[in-house]
PDB file of C-alpha atoms in Angstrom:
ATOM      1  CA  TYR V   1       0.222   0.333   0.316  1.00  0.00           C
ATOM      2  CA  ARG V   2       2.847   2.144  -0.064  1.00  0.00           C
ATOM      3  CA  LYS V   3       3.069   4.608  -4.008  1.00  0.00           C
ATOM      4  CA  GLU V   4       6.202   4.152  -5.025  1.00  0.00           C
ATOM      5  CA  PRO V   5       9.113   5.632  -5.249  1.00  0.00           C
ATOM      6  CA  THR V   6       8.954   6.786  -2.339  1.00  0.00           C
ATOM      7  CA  GLU V   7      10.639  10.245  -1.306  1.00  0.00           C
ATOM      8  CA  ILE V   8      11.252  11.929   2.143  1.00  0.00           C
ATOM      9  CA  ASN V   9      11.560  15.654   2.177  1.00  0.00           C
ATOM     10  CA  THR V  10      13.899  16.688   4.678  1.00  0.00           C
ATOM     11  CA  PRO V  11      12.094  19.750   5.762  1.00  0.00           C
ATOM     12  CA  THR V  12      14.838  22.674   5.966  1.00  0.00           C
ATOM     13  CA  VAL V  13      14.569  25.311   8.469  1.00  0.00           C
ATOM     14  CA  SER V  14      13.896  28.390   7.808  1.00  0.00           C
ATOM     15  CA  THR V  15      17.306  31.457   9.507  1.00  0.00           C
ATOM     16  CA  GLU V  16      16.609  34.431   8.739  1.00  0.00           C
ATOM     17  CA  GLY V  17      13.076  36.983   9.624  1.00  0.00           C
ATOM     18  CA  PRO V  18      10.487  36.052  12.285  1.00  0.00           C
ATOM     19  CA  VAL V  19       8.448  33.353  12.528  1.00  0.00           C
ATOM     20  CA  GLN V  20       5.769  33.197   9.623  1.00  0.00           C
ATOM     21  CA  ASP V  21       2.435  32.581   9.764  1.00  0.00           C
ATOM     22  CA  GLY V  22       0.534  29.399  10.350  1.00  0.00           C
ATOM     23  CA  SER V  23       4.374  28.248  11.449  1.00  0.00           C
ATOM     24  CA  VAL V  24       5.659  25.832  14.767  1.00  0.00           C
ATOM     25  CA  SER V  25       8.984  25.604  16.898  1.00  0.00           C
ATOM     26  CA  GLY V  26       9.575  22.277  15.135  1.00  0.00           C
ATOM     27  CA  GLY V  27      11.717  21.794  19.022  1.00  0.00           C
ATOM     28  CA  THR V  28      14.386  23.692  17.372  1.00  0.00           C
ATOM     29  CA  THR V  29      16.144  27.979  19.144  1.00  0.00           C
ATOM     30  CA  GLU V  30      15.474  27.557  14.638  1.00  0.00           C
ATOM     31  CA  PRO V  31      11.710  27.954  13.312  1.00  0.00           C
ATOM     32  CA  GLY V  32      10.121  26.003  10.378  1.00  0.00           C
ATOM     33  CA  VAL V  33       8.035  27.425   8.041  1.00  0.00           C
ATOM     34  CA  LEU V  34       4.452  24.909   7.818  1.00  0.00           C
ATOM     35  CA  PRO V  35       3.916  25.174   3.591  1.00  0.00           C
ATOM     36  CA  THR V  36       0.630  25.911   3.024  1.00  0.00           C
ATOM     37  CA  GLU V  37      -1.558  24.626  -0.064  1.00  0.00           C
ATOM     38  CA  THR V  38      -1.332  28.492  -1.227  1.00  0.00           C
ATOM     39  CA  ASP V  39       2.637  28.642  -0.915  1.00  0.00           C
ATOM     40  CA  VAL V  40       3.783  25.185  -3.141  1.00  0.00           C
ATOM     41  CA  PRO V  41       1.632  22.966  -5.448  1.00  0.00           C
ATOM     42  CA  LEU V  42       0.696  19.834  -2.963  1.00  0.00           C
ATOM     43  CA  GLY V  43       2.327  16.503  -3.819  1.00  0.00           C
ATOM     44  CA  ASP V  44       1.500  12.924  -4.198  1.00  0.00           C
ATOM     45  CA  ASN V  45       0.766  10.771  -0.590  1.00  0.00           C
ATOM     46  CA  PRO V  46       2.788   8.144  -0.847  1.00  0.00           C
ATOM     47  CA  ILE V  47       0.896   6.217   1.278  1.00  0.00           C
ATOM     48  CA  ASP V  48      -2.728   4.436  -0.712  1.00  0.00           C
ATOM     49  CA  PHE V  49      -5.109   4.832   2.287  1.00  0.00           C
ATOM     50  CA  LYS V  50      -8.571   4.302  -0.113  1.00  0.00           C
ATOM     51  CA  GLY V  51      -6.858   0.562  -0.825  1.00  0.00           C
ATOM     52  CA  LEU V  52      -6.264   0.630   2.872  1.00  0.00           C
ATOM     53  CA  GLN V  53      -9.037   1.478   3.892  1.00  0.00           C
ATOM     54  CA  LYS V  54     -11.067  -0.758   1.692  1.00  0.00           C
ATOM     55  CA  LEU V  55      -8.955  -3.361   3.573  1.00  0.00           C
ATOM     56  CA  ASN V  56      -9.807  -2.129   6.677  1.00  0.00           C
ATOM     57  CA  GLY V  57     -11.542   1.044   8.503  1.00  0.00           C
ATOM     58  CA  ASP V  58      -9.622   1.525  11.164  1.00  0.00           C
ATOM     59  CA  ILE V  59      -6.047   2.194   9.428  1.00  0.00           C
ATOM     60  CA  TYR V  60      -6.214   6.245   9.250  1.00  0.00           C
ATOM     61  CA  ALA V  61      -2.512   6.784   9.521  1.00  0.00           C
ATOM     62  CA  TRP V  62       0.873   5.131   8.326  1.00  0.00           C
ATOM     63  CA  ILE V  63       4.134   6.097  10.321  1.00  0.00           C
ATOM     64  CA  TYR V  64       7.842   5.345   9.081  1.00  0.00           C
ATOM     65  CA  ILE V  65      10.724   5.772  10.881  1.00  0.00           C
ATOM     66  CA  PRO V  66      14.317   5.397   8.613  1.00  0.00           C
ATOM     67  CA  LYS V  67      16.962   2.840   8.414  1.00  0.00           C
ATOM     68  CA  THR V  68      14.871   1.109  11.290  1.00  0.00           C
ATOM     69  CA  GLY V  69      12.390  -0.462   9.049  1.00  0.00           C
ATOM     70  CA  ILE V  70       9.364   0.283  10.975  1.00  0.00           C
ATOM     71  CA  ASP V  71       7.360   0.792   7.798  1.00  0.00           C
ATOM     72  CA  LEU V  72       4.226   0.210   8.832  1.00  0.00           C
ATOM     73  CA  PRO V  73      -0.367   1.992   8.882  1.00  0.00           C
ATOM     74  CA  VAL V  74      -1.563   2.913  12.500  1.00  0.00           C
ATOM     75  CA  PHE V  75      -4.690   1.264  13.636  1.00  0.00           C
ATOM     76  CA  GLN V  76      -6.635   2.846  16.112  1.00  0.00           C
ATOM     77  CA  ALA V  77      -9.654   1.024  16.900  1.00  0.00           C
ATOM     78  CA  SER V  78     -13.193   1.281  16.086  1.00  0.00           C
ATOM     79  CA  ALA V  79     -16.165   3.041  18.753  1.00  0.00           C
ATOM     80  CA  ASP V  80     -17.651  -1.191  19.282  1.00  0.00           C
ATOM     81  CA  LYS V  81     -14.185  -2.902  19.330  1.00  0.00           C
ATOM     82  CA  ASP V  82     -12.503  -2.744  22.832  1.00  0.00           C
ATOM     83  CA  ASP V  83      -9.526   0.008  22.628  1.00  0.00           C
ATOM     84  CA  ASN V  84      -7.058  -2.021  23.079  1.00  0.00           C
ATOM     85  CA  TYR V  85      -8.160  -4.949  20.344  1.00  0.00           C
ATOM     86  CA  TYR V  86      -5.316  -4.253  17.804  1.00  0.00           C
ATOM     87  CA  MET V  87      -3.135  -4.766  20.455  1.00  0.00           C
ATOM     88  CA  TYR V  88      -3.333  -8.737  19.536  1.00  0.00           C
ATOM     89  CA  ARG V  89      -5.316  -8.398  15.231  1.00  0.00           C
ATOM     90  CA  ASN V  90      -4.241  -7.765  12.254  1.00  0.00           C
ATOM     91  CA  ALA V  91      -5.473  -5.882   9.304  1.00  0.00           C
ATOM     92  CA  LYS V  92      -7.714  -8.538   8.644  1.00  0.00           C
ATOM     93  CA  GLY V  93      -9.340  -8.793  12.817  1.00  0.00           C
ATOM     94  CA  GLU V  94      -7.079 -11.961  12.650  1.00  0.00           C
ATOM     95  CA  TYR V  95      -5.985 -12.642  15.860  1.00  0.00           C
ATOM     96  CA  GLU V  96      -2.086 -12.623  15.435  1.00  0.00           C
ATOM     97  CA  PHE V  97       0.192 -12.293  19.005  1.00  0.00           C
ATOM     98  CA  LYS V  98       2.698  -9.070  17.433  1.00  0.00           C
ATOM     99  CA  GLY V  99      -0.915  -7.345  17.170  1.00  0.00           C
ATOM    100  CA  SER V 100      -0.257  -3.817  14.556  1.00  0.00           C
ATOM    101  CA  ILE V 101       0.986  -0.268  15.731  1.00  0.00           C
ATOM    102  CA  TYR V 102      -2.394   1.271  17.113  1.00  0.00           C
ATOM    103  CA  SER V 103      -3.231   4.129  18.889  1.00  0.00           C
ATOM    104  CA  GLN V 104      -6.164   4.321  21.743  1.00  0.00           C
ATOM    105  CA  ARG V 105      -9.439   6.679  21.537  1.00  0.00           C
ATOM    106  CA  LEU V 106      -7.956   9.051  23.903  1.00  0.00           C
ATOM    107  CA  ASN V 107      -6.106  10.747  20.654  1.00  0.00           C
ATOM    108  CA  LYS V 108      -7.606  12.584  17.849  1.00  0.00           C
ATOM    109  CA  LYS V 109      -6.867  10.713  14.492  1.00  0.00           C
ATOM    110  CA  ASP V 110      -5.427  14.124  13.524  1.00  0.00           C
ATOM    111  CA  PHE V 111      -2.201  13.956  15.431  1.00  0.00           C
ATOM    112  CA  THR V 112      -2.923  18.072  16.871  1.00  0.00           C
ATOM    113  CA  ASP V 113      -3.376  16.868  20.660  1.00  0.00           C
ATOM    114  CA  PRO V 114      -0.562  17.991  22.963  1.00  0.00           C
ATOM    115  CA  VAL V 115       0.641  13.667  23.141  1.00  0.00           C
ATOM    116  CA  THR V 116      -0.140  11.024  21.272  1.00  0.00           C
ATOM    117  CA  VAL V 117       0.764   7.906  21.923  1.00  0.00           C
ATOM    118  CA  LEU V 118       1.176   4.840  19.300  1.00  0.00           C
ATOM    119  CA  TYR V 119       2.021   1.475  20.760  1.00  0.00           C
ATOM    120  CA  GLY V 120       3.098  -1.131  19.585  1.00  0.00           C
ATOM    121  CA  HIS V 121       5.350  -4.775  20.711  1.00  0.00           C
ATOM    122  CA  HIS V 122       8.697  -5.459  20.830  1.00  0.00           C
ATOM    123  CA  MET V 123       9.613  -8.615  19.021  1.00  0.00           C
ATOM    124  CA  LEU V 124      12.007 -10.867  18.799  1.00  0.00           C
ATOM    125  CA  ASP V 125      11.884 -10.840  15.115  1.00  0.00           C
ATOM    126  CA  ASP V 126      12.517  -7.138  15.276  1.00  0.00           C
ATOM    127  CA  SER V 127       9.215  -6.631  13.449  1.00  0.00           C
ATOM    128  CA  MET V 128       6.559  -3.709  14.889  1.00  0.00           C
ATOM    129  CA  PHE V 129       8.025  -1.189  17.376  1.00  0.00           C
ATOM    130  CA  SER V 130      11.765  -4.073  18.558  1.00  0.00           C
ATOM    131  CA  ASN V 131      13.381  -1.609  16.383  1.00  0.00           C
ATOM    132  CA  LEU V 132      12.695   1.872  18.488  1.00  0.00           C
ATOM    133  CA  HIS V 133      15.661   0.230  20.536  1.00  0.00           C
ATOM    134  CA  TYR V 134      18.412   1.141  18.032  1.00  0.00           C
ATOM    135  CA  PHE V 135      18.126   4.480  19.421  1.00  0.00           C
ATOM    136  CA  MET V 136      19.517   3.462  22.434  1.00  0.00           C
ATOM    137  CA  ASP V 137      22.661   3.327  20.062  1.00  0.00           C
ATOM    138  CA  SER V 138      24.196   7.592  20.844  1.00  0.00           C
ATOM    139  CA  LYS V 139      25.427   7.578  17.188  1.00  0.00           C
ATOM    140  CA  PHE V 140      21.811   5.828  15.905  1.00  0.00           C
ATOM    141  CA  PHE V 141      19.767   8.682  17.438  1.00  0.00           C
ATOM    142  CA  GLU V 142      23.014  10.981  16.269  1.00  0.00           C
ATOM    143  CA  GLU V 143      22.890  10.028  13.162  1.00  0.00           C
ATOM    144  CA  THR V 144      18.498   9.416  12.888  1.00  0.00           C
ATOM    145  CA  GLU V 145      16.640  12.794  13.153  1.00  0.00           C
ATOM    146  CA  TYR V 146      13.412  12.642  11.967  1.00  0.00           C
ATOM    147  CA  PHE V 147      10.072   9.917  11.430  1.00  0.00           C
ATOM    148  CA  TYR V 148       7.803  10.637   9.107  1.00  0.00           C
ATOM    149  CA  ILE V 149       3.851  10.245   9.852  1.00  0.00           C
ATOM    150  CA  TYR V 150       1.527  10.699   7.087  1.00  0.00           C
ATOM    151  CA  VAL V 151      -2.458  11.208   6.664  1.00  0.00           C
ATOM    152  CA  PRO V 152      -4.416  11.440   3.911  1.00  0.00           C
ATOM    153  CA  GLY V 153      -3.658  14.677   2.439  1.00  0.00           C
ATOM    154  CA  HIS V 154      -0.600  15.420   4.858  1.00  0.00           C
ATOM    155  CA  ILE V 155       2.732  13.943   5.016  1.00  0.00           C
ATOM    156  CA  LEU V 156       3.295  15.453   9.143  1.00  0.00           C
ATOM    157  CA  THR V 157       7.765  15.360   9.964  1.00  0.00           C
ATOM    158  CA  TYR V 158       8.668  14.683  13.283  1.00  0.00           C
ATOM    159  CA  ARG V 159      11.696  15.725  14.565  1.00  0.00           C
ATOM    160  CA  ILE V 160      12.826  12.775  17.447  1.00  0.00           C
ATOM    161  CA  VAL V 161      14.268  14.841  19.668  1.00  0.00           C
ATOM    162  CA  SER V 162      14.901  11.878  22.931  1.00  0.00           C
ATOM    163  CA  ALA V 163      14.592   8.196  23.746  1.00  0.00           C
ATOM    164  CA  HIS V 164      14.234   6.727  26.624  1.00  0.00           C
ATOM    165  CA  GLU V 165      13.008   4.284  29.233  1.00  0.00           C
ATOM    166  CA  TYR V 166       9.358   4.604  31.569  1.00  0.00           C
ATOM    167  CA  ASP V 167       8.293   3.179  33.806  1.00  0.00           C
ATOM    168  CA  GLU V 168       4.617   1.788  33.735  1.00  0.00           C
ATOM    169  CA  ARG V 169       1.819   4.124  33.888  1.00  0.00           C
ATOM    170  CA  HIS V 170      -0.478   4.701  31.042  1.00  0.00           C
ATOM    171  CA  ILE V 171       0.760   7.753  29.686  1.00  0.00           C
ATOM    172  CA  LEU V 172      -2.814   9.432  28.302  1.00  0.00           C
ATOM    173  CA  ASN V 173      -4.653   8.529  31.931  1.00  0.00           C
ATOM    174  CA  SER V 174      -2.372   9.601  33.710  1.00  0.00           C
ATOM    175  CA  PHE V 175      -1.577  13.344  32.415  1.00  0.00           C
ATOM    176  CA  ASP V 176      -4.183  15.590  31.760  1.00  0.00           C
ATOM    177  CA  PHE V 177      -2.236  17.693  28.468  1.00  0.00           C
ATOM    178  CA  SER V 178      -4.927  20.000  28.270  1.00  0.00           C
ATOM    179  CA  LYS V 179      -3.338  21.686  31.288  1.00  0.00           C
ATOM    180  CA  ASP V 180      -0.709  23.486  30.231  1.00  0.00           C
ATOM    181  CA  GLU V 181       1.051  23.321  33.838  1.00  0.00           C
ATOM    182  CA  ILE V 182       1.545  19.071  32.888  1.00  0.00           C
ATOM    183  CA  PHE V 183       1.831  19.533  29.259  1.00  0.00           C
ATOM    184  CA  ARG V 184       5.178  21.556  30.359  1.00  0.00           C
ATOM    185  CA  ASP V 185       6.561  19.380  33.603  1.00  0.00           C
ATOM    186  CA  TYR V 186       6.113  15.568  30.966  1.00  0.00           C
ATOM    187  CA  LEU V 187       7.704  18.577  28.471  1.00  0.00           C
ATOM    188  CA  ASP V 188      10.871  18.788  30.505  1.00  0.00           C
ATOM    189  CA  TYR V 189      11.163  15.471  31.555  1.00  0.00           C
ATOM    190  CA  ILE V 190      10.820  14.558  28.077  1.00  0.00           C
ATOM    191  CA  LEU V 191      14.254  16.784  27.393  1.00  0.00           C
ATOM    192  CA  SER V 192      15.169  15.561  31.054  1.00  0.00           C
ATOM    193  CA  PRO V 193      13.981  12.092  31.628  1.00  0.00           C
ATOM    194  CA  ARG V 194      15.412  10.619  35.288  1.00  0.00           C
ATOM    195  CA  THR V 195      17.374   7.306  33.612  1.00  0.00           C
ATOM    196  CA  MET V 196      20.295   6.213  33.011  1.00  0.00           C
ATOM    197  CA  VAL V 197      19.130   5.108  29.884  1.00  0.00           C
ATOM    198  CA  ALA V 198      18.626   7.470  27.564  1.00  0.00           C
ATOM    199  CA  ASN V 199      19.310  10.061  24.137  1.00  0.00           C
ATOM    200  CA  VAL V 200      18.439  13.545  23.792  1.00  0.00           C
ATOM    201  CA  ARG V 201      19.140  16.087  21.734  1.00  0.00           C
ATOM    202  CA  GLN V 202      20.910  19.287  23.362  1.00  0.00           C
ATOM    203  CA  ASP V 203      19.709  22.303  21.331  1.00  0.00           C
ATOM    204  CA  VAL V 204      15.810  21.208  21.394  1.00  0.00           C
ATOM    205  CA  VAL V 205      13.496  23.903  22.730  1.00  0.00           C
ATOM    206  CA  LEU V 206       9.748  22.707  23.465  1.00  0.00           C
ATOM    207  CA  THR V 207       6.901  25.286  23.803  1.00  0.00           C
ATOM    208  CA  THR V 208       2.799  24.249  25.387  1.00  0.00           C
ATOM    209  CA  ASP V 209       2.171  24.810  21.010  1.00  0.00           C
ATOM    210  CA  ASP V 210       4.561  22.204  19.738  1.00  0.00           C
ATOM    211  CA  ARG V 211       2.585  18.368  19.738  1.00  0.00           C
ATOM    212  CA  ILE V 212       4.656  15.154  20.137  1.00  0.00           C
ATOM    213  CA  VAL V 213       4.155  11.871  19.009  1.00  0.00           C
ATOM    214  CA  THR V 214       5.076   9.318  21.369  1.00  0.00           C
ATOM    215  CA  LEU V 215       6.058   6.241  20.235  1.00  0.00           C
ATOM    216  CA  SER V 216       5.842   3.398  22.073  1.00  0.00           C
ATOM    217  CA  THR V 217       6.527  -0.268  22.743  1.00  0.00           C
ATOM    218  CA  CYS V 218       8.377  -3.022  26.318  1.00  0.00           C
ATOM    219  CA  THR V 219      11.447  -2.381  27.324  1.00  0.00           C
ATOM    220  CA  ALA V 220      13.970  -6.603  27.002  1.00  0.00           C
ATOM    221  CA  GLY V 221      12.877  -7.361  30.677  1.00  0.00           C
ATOM    222  CA  GLY V 222       8.905  -6.394  29.415  1.00  0.00           C
ATOM    223  CA  ASN V 223       8.714  -4.999  33.249  1.00  0.00           C
ATOM    224  CA  ALA V 224       9.247  -0.269  31.948  1.00  0.00           C
ATOM    225  CA  ARG V 225       8.382   0.959  28.423  1.00  0.00           C
ATOM    226  CA  TYR V 226      11.165   2.345  25.761  1.00  0.00           C
ATOM    227  CA  LEU V 227      10.214   5.876  24.826  1.00  0.00           C
ATOM    228  CA  VAL V 228      10.589   7.737  21.344  1.00  0.00           C
ATOM    229  CA  GLN V 229       9.963  11.258  21.686  1.00  0.00           C
ATOM    230  CA  GLY V 230       8.883  13.285  18.486  1.00  0.00           C
ATOM    231  CA  VAL V 231       7.840  17.514  18.002  1.00  0.00           C
ATOM    232  CA  LEU V 232       6.362  18.182  14.711  1.00  0.00           C
ATOM    233  CA  ILE V 233       7.921  20.205  12.965  1.00  0.00           C
ATOM    234  CA  ASN V 234       6.549  20.055   9.793  1.00  0.00           C
ATOM    235  CA  ASP V 235       3.093  19.746   8.002  1.00  0.00           C
ATOM    236  CA  GLU V 236       3.287  18.364   4.068  1.00  0.00           C
ATOM    237  CA  LEU V 237      -0.068  19.116   2.421  1.00  0.00           C
ATOM    238  CA  THR V 238      -0.442  16.370  -0.393  1.00  0.00           C
ATOM    239  CA  THR V 239      -3.303  15.463  -2.904  1.00  0.00           C
ATOM    240  CA  GLU V 240      -4.510  12.694  -0.933  1.00  0.00           C
TER     241      GLU V 240
END
């Protein structure tokens, strides 16, 4: 369901003049400018969402992380299903231990929430979100700076700002991100994780205007979580 060829355009960062309307800080001290329909021609979305929707209407996005093998559809269970339906089910709705990449209904499907959490298993065959653990290596973390989420009409680019171990708390149930002070505390934690197992990009500044995607998987021991945190830096409009 990926159209070929696929081209990823790493966003450039503006270094001159004030931040333009519709721009975001991008988790850095230099603003990156979001294109609008009047600024640039609409590009092609590399994901065939019409085909995916025919396969399963619960597929609403696609995630791609270069150098990891993570190039997968994202699900959210409809209201008639359990919220964690895709924890152990594939695109056909059949039981499969490795499950699928999914979000819960606490999150909207347009990635406009302060924090969107995507879940995936840590499998021995390196499938699903297993290879998030690559970011434990400081060199890999340094060299792999972006991941991409596709939704109909948009390519969302996220800069990976930190990767770290975390406890077993359910993030969306534990924090009310509608409150700026709570969101601010979470952003501070992202940039200063209280764990020895962490990599953080030192040039990053996050504000409560930023939008975070938290990628969550199990640790090898299964008694904690490993999180890769990305901040939205670019929203490219596409034809579909």
